[in-house]
Amino acid sequence: MERKSDISGFHELSPKRRREIVKAFAGLTNEEAKALEKTGVLDEKTADMMIENVVGTTELPLGIATNFLINGKDYLIPMVIEEPSVVAAASYAAKLARASGGFTATSTDPIMIGQVQLVNVKNPEKAARDILAKKEDIIAYANTVDPCVLVKFGGGLRDIETRVLATPAGKMVIVHMLVDCRDAMGANAINTLGEVLAPMFEDISGGKARLRIISNLADRRTAKAKAVWKKEVLEQSFSGKGDFKGEDIVNWIIEAWAFAFSDPYRAATHNKGIMNGVDAVVMATGNDWRAVEAGAHAYASMRGRYGPLTRYSKDKDGNLVGEIEIPTAIGLVGGATKTHPVAKVAVRILGVKNANELSEVIASVGLAQNFAALRALATEGIQRGHMRLHARNIAVMAGAQGKDIDVVAAKMVEEKKIRVDRAKEILEKLKDQ
Ligand code: NAD
């Protein structure tokens, strides 16, 4: 099957039919496809090895966002999330972006920062300079010993930086180890390296090494994505539903972004929308979403005040240009990515070759999600879309089954009466017909 992600009517299919399409798209084996189908696929033995004191497992829905075209390649995007509308919104934003070639994305080398805190240093400024003066030796030593086996995969310690911090507990020297983690997220690898190098830093500085730990502010490991949404496409997207001009929609989305740029109260929600997409892919692939969340919000504060992780502008033709830049502390080799059976299949569905490619996909999904939210918020509001899904849930609660669910839901939305009692009345009438 051709790897095309713009599969029309995907949302109308049964989960079984969707699985068949995903299986063909990604070339999954029968066993891999089964891992998607079965519940309780994370067996007790595996779960018991993953964390402590295991008593069971829990499950969340895994959805597939369609339409993503990133750097000319089609992707189906696995998303693990409990919130309705997110997968639909990402798919829709990607569909509208396809008209102008989809997303273009880039990423930096996968450099994570490890920190070693040195206290009781007599002359912190001199110690910081002395460590820098010996950095070539330190790097050579680290990459020869290679305690976390990164050099073998093309990574390793790349650079050393030092900072002197004036803290409430006095001055301290902070050493930053800049480590190329290749396809690893790198936390375990870097924490190990910190412990190996700490005695060297103690020797040079005459101080005492305390914390030796990765920084989740992964500002050297970032991914960027960009997309253009044509004003005509934006206008068409509302045809029949609203009387908005393409030009106006572009302006309103830029105003919505400007609001977030100038107000942390709005920026927090703006970024939450981005993380709806980012976290869903991070979770689907078994990555550490707390690490990615912490990094994203710290990065959002880098200009001295908390702000949005995206920006919007107009190109010379008046089309909307959306851009995102986020830190991406994610990997393909460690953590649950290689142990969780569904995470392994999610990586296969994505068809990413390395952690950099995964980070570019994640940035594109974050941008798509943010665009979808702003498009709705700046025009008709998000409740309309939410209400449709909510109405379906209410219809099911009232006992509707099969095709009746959509009929009952549509009627309630039309009447703007989304209540179980009304759903039951509509259902009764349907049965009488
Ligand atoms: P890991 O230690 O499980 O795996 C990394 C190792 O995989 C490398 O050291 C390397 O030897 C090997 N490897 C194989 N192929 C590789 C390749 N192509 N590129 C790079 N390395 C390759 O995982 P990790 O990434 O070091 O740590 C990630 C885990 O650490 C996450 O599960 C996270 O939850 C956890 N963690 C996070 C934090 C934090 O974010 N602050 C702190 C502690 C632990």
Coordinates of N, CA and C in Angstrom, one line a residue, residues 238 244 249 253 370-385:
F238 N -14.6 27.1 6.5 CA -15.8 27.5 7.2 C -17.1 27.6 6.3
F244 N -16.9 33.8 7.4 CA -15.6 34.5 7.7 C -14.8 34.6 6.4
I249 N -9.6 35.7 9.1 CA -9.2 34.5 9.9 C -7.7 34.6 10.2
I253 N -6.2 35.0 14.0 CA -5.3 34.0 14.6 C -4.0 34.7 15.1
N370 N -2.0 23.4 18.0 CA -2.1 24.8 18.3 C -2.9 25.6 17.3
F371 N -2.6 25.3 16.0 CA -3.3 26.0 14.9 C -4.8 25.7 15.0
A372 N -5.1 24.4 15.2 CA -6.5 24.0 15.2 C -7.3 24.7 16.4
A373 N -6.6 24.8 17.5 CA -7.3 25.5 18.7 C -7.5 27.0 18.4
L374 N -6.5 27.6 17.8 CA -6.6 29.1 17.6 C -7.6 29.3 16.5
R375 N -7.6 28.5 15.4 CA -8.6 28.6 14.4 C -10.0 28.6 14.9
A376 N -10.3 27.7 15.8 CA -11.6 27.6 16.4 C -11.9 28.7 17.4
L377 N -10.9 29.0 18.3 CA -11.1 30.0 19.3 C -11.3 31.4 18.7
A378 N -10.6 31.7 17.6 CA -10.6 33.0 17.0 C -11.8 33.2 16.2
T379 N -12.6 32.2 15.9 CA -13.8 32.3 15.1 C -15.0 31.9 15.8
E380 N -15.4 30.6 15.7 CA -16.7 30.1 16.3 C -16.6 29.7 17.7
G381 N -15.4 29.6 18.3 CA -15.2 29.1 19.6 C -15.1 27.6 19.6
I382 N -14.5 27.0 20.7 CA -14.3 25.5 20.6 C -15.4 24.7 21.0
Q383 N -16.4 25.3 21.7 CA -17.5 24.5 22.2 C -18.3 23.8 21.2
R384 N -18.5 24.4 20.0 CA -19.2 23.8 18.9 C -18.7 22.4 18.6
G385 N -17.4 22.3 18.4 CA -16.8 21.0 18.1 C -16.9 20.1 19.3

